[in-house]
Amino acid sequence: MGRGAEGLVLVINSGSSSIKYQLLDPESSVVAAYGTVERIGEDDGAIEHHAHGETTVRCRPIADHTTGLRLVFDMFSATGRDLVREDVRAVGHRVVHGGEVFYRPTLIDDSVVDAISELSALAPLHNPANVAGIESARELLPGVPQVAVFDTAFFHSLPDAAKTYAIDAELAAAHGIRKYGFHGTSHEYVSGRAAALLGRDPAELNQIVFHLGNGASASAIRGGRPIDTSMGLTPLEGLVMGTRPGDLDPGIVPHLARSARLDIDQIDALLNRDSGIKGLSGVNDFRELQRLIDGGDRTARLAYDVYIHRLRRYLGAYLVELGGVDAITFTAGVGENSPQVRADALANLARFGIEVDQTANTANDRGARHISPPEAPVAVLVVPTNEELAIARAAHRVVAETT
Ligand code: AMP
């Protein structure tokens, strides 16, 4: 038997029509290979595989997730690694919704798969795809332990006042309606890295984390535990995102149904796919938005202003909830790469001890770093997120504890 992958963890992030994967060493964080399967279920499916510094692309129809994952295994074989015969230590699956049931990384068996399926009512776009990825991986690697790592887990213990919606309590209880929060793996990882960067014990720190990617969320963290987060029952609530509006007057939903005669699925699609930056400006990629603004496009400018306005609203709320903050950290695609967003989000807050150093903020540096002046009372940081590494480490830990 080959031993090439011994100790490595395969991380699978399975979306409705895609699979992202990474094979990595959870201890050294070295990535052996990674890639993406796209457009599963369509005629123009494709896989892009990166290993040994080379990229291999194959285009073909990919009927379903099992076919997609089989193709991933073929790509590994073609680049010198037989995942089936080698000793992969564990498979870690990103699972979006753990509901009230799952609040820590969990070794997968049949009952866990059933429970994740049952939570599909709370995450109809995500959990069925996660289950498809899990079932495919269990079929292809039957002897390898599989671990589910939940996007909601970090926020499971939010204080009651933060997680409760002010609606009929019985109805809420009957339908699992509470704030769950998402991007938890990222918020947990990034806040831990921020504390390490500051050389401080997370237990001593009040932190605010802004995860600003295509999806975006904020969290307030005291002593390593979240006390609030911007996403809610679903990933629609909170900050303005690429295609989602974040906070809305709930009265907009019945108003759209009555006045625009949209049915509930049309409203769901509008809110998930055609709102946010895209709804306001026509584009959802922040780099394109920036280009439109630079060209004088006023709707793009408004989209940007709404985005920043919402960020600052959450910043203010979390400053007060925490009673002061030690560190504010930006992460994910926009948070890591847009000095403009970071500067605008924190502009004119010196009286609260919050300042951004322009040189540090605009430096061409991709690592975890300070962007506040050294003497500023509040540390402002950029910390690249790494959900795959966090999932690999969690899966490795669960397997070490249970075998
Ligand atoms: P993520 O979901 O974390 O992959 O982030 C995706 C978002 O990051 C997209 O809206 C991208 O436009 C944005 N992004 C990526 N690179 C940059 C960049 N250099 N400047 C601004 N935004 C970026």
Short mmCIF file of C-alpha atoms and ligand atoms in Angstrom, two decimals:
data_model
loop_
_atom_site.label_atom_id
_atom_site.label_comp_id
_atom_site.label_asym_id
_atom_site.label_seq_id
_atom_site.Cartn_x
_atom_site.Cartn_y
_atom_site.Cartn_z
CA MET A 1 0.00 0.00 0.00
CA GLY A 2 1.28 3.46 -0.85
CA ARG A 3 1.85 5.70 2.17
CA GLY A 4 2.12 8.99 0.29
CA ALA A 5 -0.93 10.67 1.83
CA GLU A 6 -0.48 9.38 5.37
CA GLY A 7 -1.45 12.05 7.87
CA LEU A 8 -3.08 14.19 5.19
CA VAL A 9 -6.70 15.31 5.37
CA LEU A 10 -8.95 15.74 2.36
CA VAL A 11 -11.23 18.75 2.85
CA ILE A 12 -14.42 18.89 0.80
CA ASN A 13 -16.64 21.95 0.44
CA SER A 14 -19.55 20.80 -1.61
CA GLY A 15 -21.92 23.40 -3.08
CA SER A 16 -25.10 22.96 -5.08
CA SER A 17 -23.24 22.70 -8.39
CA SER A 18 -19.60 22.66 -7.31
CA ILE A 19 -17.03 20.88 -5.17
CA LYS A 20 -13.98 22.66 -3.78
CA TYR A 21 -11.33 20.41 -2.31
CA GLN A 22 -7.91 20.46 -0.73
CA LEU A 23 -5.53 17.73 0.40
CA LEU A 24 -3.37 19.11 3.17
CA ASP A 25 -1.29 18.40 6.23
CA PRO A 26 -3.18 19.75 9.25
CA GLU A 27 -0.02 20.08 11.30
CA SER A 28 2.33 21.84 8.89
CA SER A 29 -0.57 23.39 6.89
CA VAL A 30 1.25 22.41 3.67
CA VAL A 31 -1.24 21.92 0.82
CA ALA A 32 -0.45 18.89 -1.38
CA ALA A 33 -3.17 19.61 -3.94
CA TYR A 34 -6.39 21.55 -4.37
CA GLY A 35 -9.00 22.25 -6.97
CA THR A 36 -12.58 22.92 -7.99
CA VAL A 37 -15.24 20.97 -9.83
CA GLU A 38 -17.71 23.35 -11.43
CA ARG A 39 -21.11 23.26 -13.12
CA ILE A 40 -22.12 19.81 -11.83
CA GLY A 41 -25.33 18.73 -13.56
CA GLU A 42 -24.72 20.91 -16.62
CA ASP A 43 -23.29 20.07 -20.03
CA ASP A 44 -20.21 22.25 -19.63
CA GLY A 45 -18.82 20.82 -16.38
CA ALA A 46 -15.16 21.36 -15.61
CA ILE A 47 -12.48 20.46 -13.11
CA GLU A 48 -9.37 22.46 -12.32
CA HIS A 49 -6.73 20.61 -10.31
CA HIS A 50 -3.56 22.10 -8.86
CA ALA A 51 -0.70 19.87 -7.73
CA HIS A 52 3.11 20.12 -7.78
CA GLY A 53 2.88 23.70 -9.04
CA GLU A 54 0.94 22.66 -12.12
CA THR A 55 -2.68 23.21 -13.11
CA THR A 56 -4.69 20.61 -15.02
CA VAL A 57 -8.09 21.50 -16.49
CA ARG A 58 -10.61 19.05 -17.90
CA CYS A 59 -13.99 19.95 -19.35
CA ARG A 60 -16.79 17.38 -19.61
CA PRO A 61 -20.39 16.95 -18.49
CA ILE A 62 -20.44 15.97 -14.79
CA ALA A 63 -23.77 14.38 -13.92
CA ASP A 64 -23.67 14.53 -10.12
CA HIS A 65 -21.47 14.92 -7.05
CA THR A 66 -20.27 11.29 -7.06
CA THR A 67 -19.16 11.64 -10.68
CA GLY A 68 -17.49 14.92 -9.76
CA LEU A 69 -15.63 13.41 -6.83
CA ARG A 70 -14.63 10.39 -8.93
CA LEU A 71 -13.12 12.85 -11.38
CA VAL A 72 -11.23 14.48 -8.50
CA PHE A 73 -9.79 11.07 -7.59
CA ASP A 74 -8.84 10.49 -11.25
CA MET A 75 -7.01 13.83 -11.23
CA PHE A 76 -5.10 12.81 -8.12
CA SER A 77 -4.14 9.51 -9.82
CA ALA A 78 -3.08 11.30 -12.98
CA THR A 79 -0.80 13.53 -10.89
CA GLY A 80 0.78 10.63 -9.01
CA ARG A 81 -1.43 10.12 -5.95
CA ASP A 82 -3.90 7.28 -5.46
CA LEU A 83 -6.28 8.50 -2.76
CA VAL A 84 -8.09 5.18 -2.56
CA ARG A 85 -4.97 3.11 -1.89
CA GLU A 86 -3.05 5.67 0.13
CA ASP A 87 -3.69 6.31 3.76
CA VAL A 88 -5.72 9.54 3.89
CA ARG A 89 -6.15 10.24 7.61
CA ALA A 90 -9.62 11.77 7.39
CA VAL A 91 -12.06 13.60 5.18
CA GLY A 92 -13.32 16.92 6.58
CA HIS A 93 -16.60 18.22 5.17
CA ARG A 94 -17.77 21.80 5.42
CA VAL A 95 -21.46 21.63 6.37
CA VAL A 96 -23.36 24.90 6.33
CA HIS A 97 -26.19 24.35 8.81
CA GLY A 98 -25.86 22.37 12.02
CA GLY A 99 -29.09 23.75 13.53
CA GLU A 100 -29.46 23.24 17.28
CA VAL A 101 -28.12 19.71 16.93
CA PHE A 102 -24.48 20.11 15.97
CA TYR A 103 -22.19 22.47 17.82
CA ARG A 104 -18.84 20.78 17.38
CA PRO A 105 -17.01 18.89 14.64
CA THR A 106 -18.73 15.51 14.42
CA LEU A 107 -17.64 12.07 13.24
CA ILE A 108 -20.05 11.09 10.47
CA ASP A 109 -22.18 7.96 10.57
CA ASP A 110 -25.58 7.18 9.02
CA SER A 111 -27.49 8.98 11.76
CA VAL A 112 -25.37 12.14 11.34
CA VAL A 113 -26.04 12.13 7.58
CA ASP A 114 -29.77 11.78 8.28
CA ALA A 115 -29.70 14.63 10.78
CA ILE A 116 -27.84 16.93 8.35
CA SER A 117 -30.45 16.05 5.70
CA GLU A 118 -33.25 16.86 8.10
CA LEU A 119 -31.76 20.31 8.63
CA SER A 120 -32.22 21.05 4.91
CA ALA A 121 -35.39 23.01 5.68
CA LEU A 122 -33.11 25.61 7.33
CA ALA A 123 -30.56 25.63 4.48
CA PRO A 124 -32.26 24.36 1.32
CA LEU A 125 -29.50 25.58 -0.98
CA HIS A 126 -26.62 24.19 1.05
CA ASN A 127 -27.31 21.15 3.24
CA PRO A 128 -28.51 18.84 0.41
CA ALA A 129 -25.30 19.62 -1.49
CA ASN A 130 -23.22 18.96 1.63
CA VAL A 131 -24.96 15.61 2.06
CA ALA A 132 -24.28 14.73 -1.59
CA GLY A 133 -20.57 15.43 -1.01
CA ILE A 134 -20.53 13.35 2.18
CA GLU A 135 -22.30 10.41 0.59
CA SER A 136 -19.98 10.45 -2.42
CA ALA A 137 -16.87 10.59 -0.25
CA ARG A 138 -18.12 7.77 1.99
CA GLU A 139 -18.75 5.66 -1.09
CA LEU A 140 -15.34 6.34 -2.60
CA LEU A 141 -13.30 6.13 0.63
CA PRO A 142 -15.29 3.66 2.73
CA GLY A 143 -12.59 2.99 5.33
CA VAL A 144 -11.63 6.61 5.98
CA PRO A 145 -13.20 8.51 8.90
CA GLN A 146 -15.33 11.44 7.75
CA VAL A 147 -15.93 14.50 9.91
CA ALA A 148 -18.55 17.23 9.49
CA VAL A 149 -17.46 20.76 10.44
CA PHE A 150 -20.40 23.13 10.74
CA ASP A 151 -20.49 26.77 9.67
CA THR A 152 -22.93 27.51 12.49
CA ALA A 153 -21.09 25.70 15.31
CA PHE A 154 -19.00 28.59 16.62
CA PHE A 155 -22.16 30.65 17.18
CA HIS A 156 -24.16 27.89 18.85
CA SER A 157 -23.82 29.39 22.30
CA LEU A 158 -24.77 32.98 21.43
CA PRO A 159 -26.46 34.70 24.38
CA ASP A 160 -30.26 34.35 24.35
CA ALA A 161 -30.78 38.10 23.89
CA ALA A 162 -28.60 38.07 20.77
CA LYS A 163 -30.01 34.93 19.18
CA THR A 164 -33.74 35.47 19.79
CA TYR A 165 -36.00 37.07 17.19
CA ALA A 166 -38.89 39.08 18.61
CA ILE A 167 -41.66 37.05 17.03
CA ASP A 168 -44.22 34.61 18.39
CA ALA A 169 -42.14 32.42 20.71
CA GLU A 170 -44.06 29.19 20.11
CA LEU A 171 -43.91 29.58 16.35
CA ALA A 172 -40.20 30.31 16.55
CA ALA A 173 -39.57 27.23 18.70
CA ALA A 174 -41.67 25.00 16.45
CA HIS A 175 -39.74 26.04 13.35
CA GLY A 176 -36.21 26.38 14.70
CA ILE A 177 -36.25 30.16 14.22
CA ARG A 178 -33.27 31.78 15.97
CA LYS A 179 -30.06 33.46 14.95
CA TYR A 180 -27.58 30.71 14.06
CA GLY A 181 -24.81 32.69 12.37
CA PHE A 182 -22.55 31.44 9.57
CA HIS A 183 -18.88 31.63 8.52
CA GLY A 184 -18.22 30.37 12.06
CA THR A 185 -15.15 28.37 11.05
CA SER A 186 -13.65 31.54 9.61
CA HIS A 187 -14.57 33.79 12.57
CA GLU A 188 -13.11 31.27 15.03
CA TYR A 189 -9.92 30.74 13.02
CA VAL A 190 -9.35 34.44 12.32
CA SER A 191 -9.99 35.59 15.90
CA GLY A 192 -7.56 32.92 17.14
CA ARG A 193 -4.92 34.06 14.64
CA ALA A 194 -5.53 37.70 15.59
CA ALA A 195 -4.87 36.92 19.26
CA ALA A 196 -1.70 35.03 18.31
CA LEU A 197 -0.55 37.97 16.16
CA LEU A 198 -1.01 40.25 19.15
CA GLY A 199 0.75 37.76 21.42
CA ARG A 200 -2.31 37.79 23.71
CA ASP A 201 -4.51 35.14 25.23
CA PRO A 202 -7.89 35.17 23.38
CA ALA A 203 -9.54 34.99 26.82
CA GLU A 204 -8.35 38.57 27.49
CA LEU A 205 -9.58 40.16 24.28
CA ASN A 206 -12.67 41.86 22.94
CA GLN A 207 -12.65 41.42 19.19
CA ILE A 208 -14.69 42.39 16.15
CA VAL A 209 -14.15 40.32 13.00
CA PHE A 210 -15.36 41.36 9.56
CA HIS A 211 -15.46 38.42 7.12
CA LEU A 212 -15.99 40.29 3.84
CA GLY A 213 -16.13 37.93 0.89
CA ASN A 214 -18.91 37.42 -1.62
CA GLY A 215 -20.91 36.50 1.47
CA ALA A 216 -20.14 38.83 4.37
CA SER A 217 -20.59 38.69 8.12
CA ALA A 218 -19.41 40.39 11.29
CA SER A 219 -18.95 39.00 14.78
CA ALA A 220 -18.39 40.37 18.26
CA ILE A 221 -16.18 38.05 20.32
CA ARG A 222 -15.46 38.34 24.03
CA GLY A 223 -12.84 36.11 25.59
CA GLY A 224 -12.81 33.80 22.57
CA ARG A 225 -16.62 33.29 22.58
CA PRO A 226 -18.98 35.07 20.18
CA ILE A 227 -21.59 37.32 21.79
CA ASP A 228 -23.21 38.43 18.52
CA THR A 229 -23.00 37.94 14.78
CA SER A 230 -24.65 39.55 11.78
CA MET A 231 -26.00 36.52 9.89
CA GLY A 232 -29.16 34.95 11.26
CA LEU A 233 -31.51 32.05 10.66
CA THR A 234 -30.05 32.11 7.15
CA PRO A 235 -26.99 33.75 5.59
CA LEU A 236 -29.22 36.58 4.27
CA GLU A 237 -29.15 38.79 7.36
CA GLY A 238 -26.64 41.46 8.28
CA LEU A 239 -24.07 43.11 6.05
CA VAL A 240 -24.59 44.00 2.40
CA MET A 241 -23.07 41.20 0.29
CA GLY A 242 -22.25 40.45 -3.34
CA THR A 243 -25.77 39.28 -4.19
CA ARG A 244 -27.62 39.42 -0.85
CA PRO A 245 -29.11 42.52 0.77
CA GLY A 246 -28.36 41.84 4.42
CA ASP A 247 -30.76 43.58 6.80
CA LEU A 248 -34.10 44.59 5.33
CA ASP A 249 -37.40 45.78 6.70
CA PRO A 250 -39.29 42.44 6.84
CA GLY A 251 -42.31 44.34 5.55
CA ILE A 252 -40.58 44.48 2.16
CA VAL A 253 -41.35 40.77 1.62
CA PRO A 254 -45.18 40.98 1.80
CA HIS A 255 -45.03 44.31 -0.03
CA LEU A 256 -43.17 42.67 -2.94
CA ALA A 257 -45.64 39.79 -2.91
CA ARG A 258 -48.64 42.11 -3.09
CA SER A 259 -47.34 44.98 -5.22
CA ALA A 260 -44.87 43.26 -7.55
CA ARG A 261 -46.84 39.98 -7.47
CA LEU A 262 -43.74 37.92 -6.82
CA ASP A 263 -44.23 34.47 -5.32
CA ILE A 264 -42.17 33.21 -2.42
CA ASP A 265 -39.61 31.41 -4.60
CA GLN A 266 -39.13 34.51 -6.73
CA ILE A 267 -38.58 36.61 -3.61
CA ASP A 268 -36.15 34.00 -2.25
CA ALA A 269 -34.19 34.08 -5.53
CA LEU A 270 -34.27 37.89 -5.59
CA LEU A 271 -32.85 38.09 -2.08
CA ASN A 272 -30.22 35.35 -2.54
CA ARG A 273 -29.02 36.04 -6.07
CA ASP A 274 -30.02 39.46 -7.37
CA SER A 275 -29.69 41.84 -4.44
CA GLY A 276 -26.77 43.37 -2.54
CA ILE A 277 -24.01 45.01 -4.55
CA LYS A 278 -25.29 43.26 -7.68
CA GLY A 279 -28.85 44.44 -7.19
CA LEU A 280 -27.71 48.03 -6.77
CA SER A 281 -24.95 48.21 -9.38
CA GLY A 282 -25.32 45.25 -11.76
CA VAL A 283 -21.99 43.66 -10.74
CA ASN A 284 -21.13 41.58 -7.71
CA ASP A 285 -17.35 41.45 -7.95
CA PHE A 286 -15.77 44.19 -5.87
CA ARG A 287 -12.99 44.78 -8.40
CA GLU A 288 -15.58 45.48 -11.10
CA LEU A 289 -17.46 47.74 -8.70
CA GLN A 290 -14.27 49.69 -8.11
CA ARG A 291 -13.71 50.06 -11.86
CA LEU A 292 -17.27 51.35 -12.32
CA ILE A 293 -16.79 53.86 -9.50
CA ASP A 294 -13.48 55.00 -10.98
CA GLY A 295 -15.34 55.54 -14.28
CA GLY A 296 -17.85 57.82 -12.54
CA ASP A 297 -20.78 55.38 -12.28
CA ARG A 298 -23.13 56.85 -9.69
CA THR A 299 -25.16 53.71 -8.97
CA ALA A 300 -21.89 51.83 -8.29
CA ARG A 301 -20.89 54.63 -5.93
CA LEU A 302 -24.21 54.35 -4.10
CA ALA A 303 -23.78 50.56 -3.79
CA TYR A 304 -20.37 51.12 -2.22
CA ASP A 305 -21.70 53.77 0.14
CA VAL A 306 -24.54 51.50 1.28
CA TYR A 307 -22.01 48.70 1.86
CA ILE A 308 -19.78 50.91 4.01
CA HIS A 309 -22.74 52.45 5.87
CA ARG A 310 -23.88 48.97 6.93
CA LEU A 311 -20.37 47.94 8.00
CA ARG A 312 -20.10 50.99 10.22
CA ARG A 313 -23.54 50.37 11.70
CA TYR A 314 -22.42 46.91 12.83
CA LEU A 315 -19.11 48.26 14.05
CA GLY A 316 -20.94 50.77 16.25
CA ALA A 317 -23.35 48.16 17.58
CA TYR A 318 -20.57 45.71 18.44
CA LEU A 319 -18.39 48.38 20.05
CA VAL A 320 -21.23 49.05 22.46
CA GLU A 321 -22.17 45.40 22.98
CA LEU A 322 -18.58 44.58 23.85
CA GLY A 323 -18.10 47.75 25.92
CA GLY A 324 -14.93 48.55 23.99
CA VAL A 325 -12.73 46.60 21.61
CA ASP A 326 -9.09 45.52 21.57
CA ALA A 327 -8.84 44.27 17.99
CA ILE A 328 -10.76 44.73 14.74
CA THR A 329 -9.84 42.23 12.04
CA PHE A 330 -10.64 42.11 8.33
CA THR A 331 -10.64 38.87 6.37
CA ALA A 332 -11.86 37.12 3.15
CA GLY A 333 -11.73 38.35 -0.48
CA VAL A 334 -12.73 41.98 0.05
CA GLY A 335 -11.49 42.29 3.64
CA GLU A 336 -8.03 41.00 2.74
CA ASN A 337 -7.66 42.81 -0.57
CA SER A 338 -9.42 46.17 -0.41
CA PRO A 339 -7.51 48.86 1.51
CA GLN A 340 -10.24 51.29 0.49
CA VAL A 341 -12.98 49.32 2.21
CA ARG A 342 -10.89 48.97 5.38
CA ALA A 343 -10.04 52.67 5.44
CA ASP A 344 -13.62 53.80 4.77
CA ALA A 345 -15.12 51.36 7.29
CA LEU A 346 -12.95 52.80 10.07
CA ALA A 347 -12.66 56.46 8.97
CA ASN A 348 -12.97 59.26 11.55
CA LEU A 349 -13.03 57.01 14.61
CA ALA A 350 -9.82 58.20 16.30
CA ARG A 351 -11.86 59.36 19.28
CA PHE A 352 -12.70 55.68 19.87
CA GLY A 353 -9.03 54.69 19.59
CA ILE A 354 -9.59 53.29 16.10
CA GLU A 355 -7.12 54.37 13.44
CA VAL A 356 -5.76 52.96 10.19
CA ASP A 357 -2.19 53.69 9.13
CA GLN A 358 -2.34 54.50 5.43
CA THR A 359 1.09 53.12 4.59
CA ALA A 360 0.51 49.84 6.41
CA ASN A 361 -3.00 49.57 4.99
CA THR A 362 -1.90 49.95 1.38
CA ALA A 363 1.35 47.93 1.64
CA ASN A 364 1.60 45.05 -0.79
CA ASP A 365 1.61 42.37 1.91
CA ARG A 366 -0.55 39.27 1.87
CA GLY A 367 0.18 37.86 5.32
CA ALA A 368 -1.46 38.44 8.70
CA ARG A 369 -0.56 42.00 9.66
CA HIS A 370 -1.24 45.17 11.65
CA ILE A 371 -2.66 48.13 9.75
CA SER A 372 -3.12 50.47 12.75
CA PRO A 373 -0.38 52.78 14.03
CA PRO A 374 1.68 51.01 16.74
CA GLU A 375 0.53 53.42 19.46
CA ALA A 376 -3.23 53.18 18.65
CA PRO A 377 -5.32 51.72 21.50
CA VAL A 378 -7.26 49.44 19.15
CA ALA A 379 -5.29 47.00 16.97
CA VAL A 380 -6.62 46.88 13.41
CA LEU A 381 -5.52 43.73 11.62
CA VAL A 382 -5.78 41.91 8.32
CA VAL A 383 -5.73 38.14 8.76
CA PRO A 384 -6.16 35.87 5.71
CA THR A 385 -8.80 33.31 6.49
CA ASN A 386 -8.12 29.62 5.91
CA GLU A 387 -11.30 27.62 6.40
CA GLU A 388 -9.78 24.53 4.76
CA LEU A 389 -6.95 24.42 7.30
CA ALA A 390 -9.37 24.96 10.18
CA ILE A 391 -11.59 22.13 8.88
CA ALA A 392 -8.58 19.83 8.36
CA ARG A 393 -7.38 20.50 11.91
CA ALA A 394 -10.84 19.93 13.37
CA ALA A 395 -11.21 16.66 11.45
CA HIS A 396 -7.75 15.53 12.53
CA ARG A 397 -8.56 16.33 16.16
CA VAL A 398 -11.85 14.43 16.11
CA VAL A 399 -10.21 11.38 14.56
CA ALA A 400 -7.33 11.48 17.06
CA GLU A 401 -9.84 11.67 19.94
CA THR A 402 -12.08 8.88 18.70
CA THR A 403 -9.69 6.27 17.30
P1 AMP B 1 -14.44 35.32 -1.19
O1 AMP B 1 -15.91 35.00 -1.08
O2 AMP B 1 -13.75 35.40 0.15
O3 AMP B 1 -13.71 34.44 -2.17
O4 AMP B 1 -14.35 36.80 -1.78
C1 AMP B 1 -14.84 37.12 -3.05
C2 AMP B 1 -14.87 38.62 -3.19
O5 AMP B 1 -13.57 39.16 -2.97
C3 AMP B 1 -15.33 39.09 -4.56
O6 AMP B 1 -16.34 40.07 -4.43
C4 AMP B 1 -14.08 39.69 -5.15
O7 AMP B 1 -14.35 40.73 -5.98
C5 AMP B 1 -13.37 40.19 -3.91
N1 AMP B 1 -11.96 40.43 -4.20
C6 AMP B 1 -11.03 39.54 -4.55
N2 AMP B 1 -9.86 40.16 -4.80
C7 AMP B 1 -10.06 41.49 -4.60
C8 AMP B 1 -9.26 42.66 -4.70
N3 AMP B 1 -7.97 42.59 -5.08
N4 AMP B 1 -9.83 43.86 -4.41
C9 AMP B 1 -11.11 43.94 -4.04
N5 AMP B 1 -11.92 42.86 -3.94
C10 AMP B 1 -11.41 41.66 -4.21
#
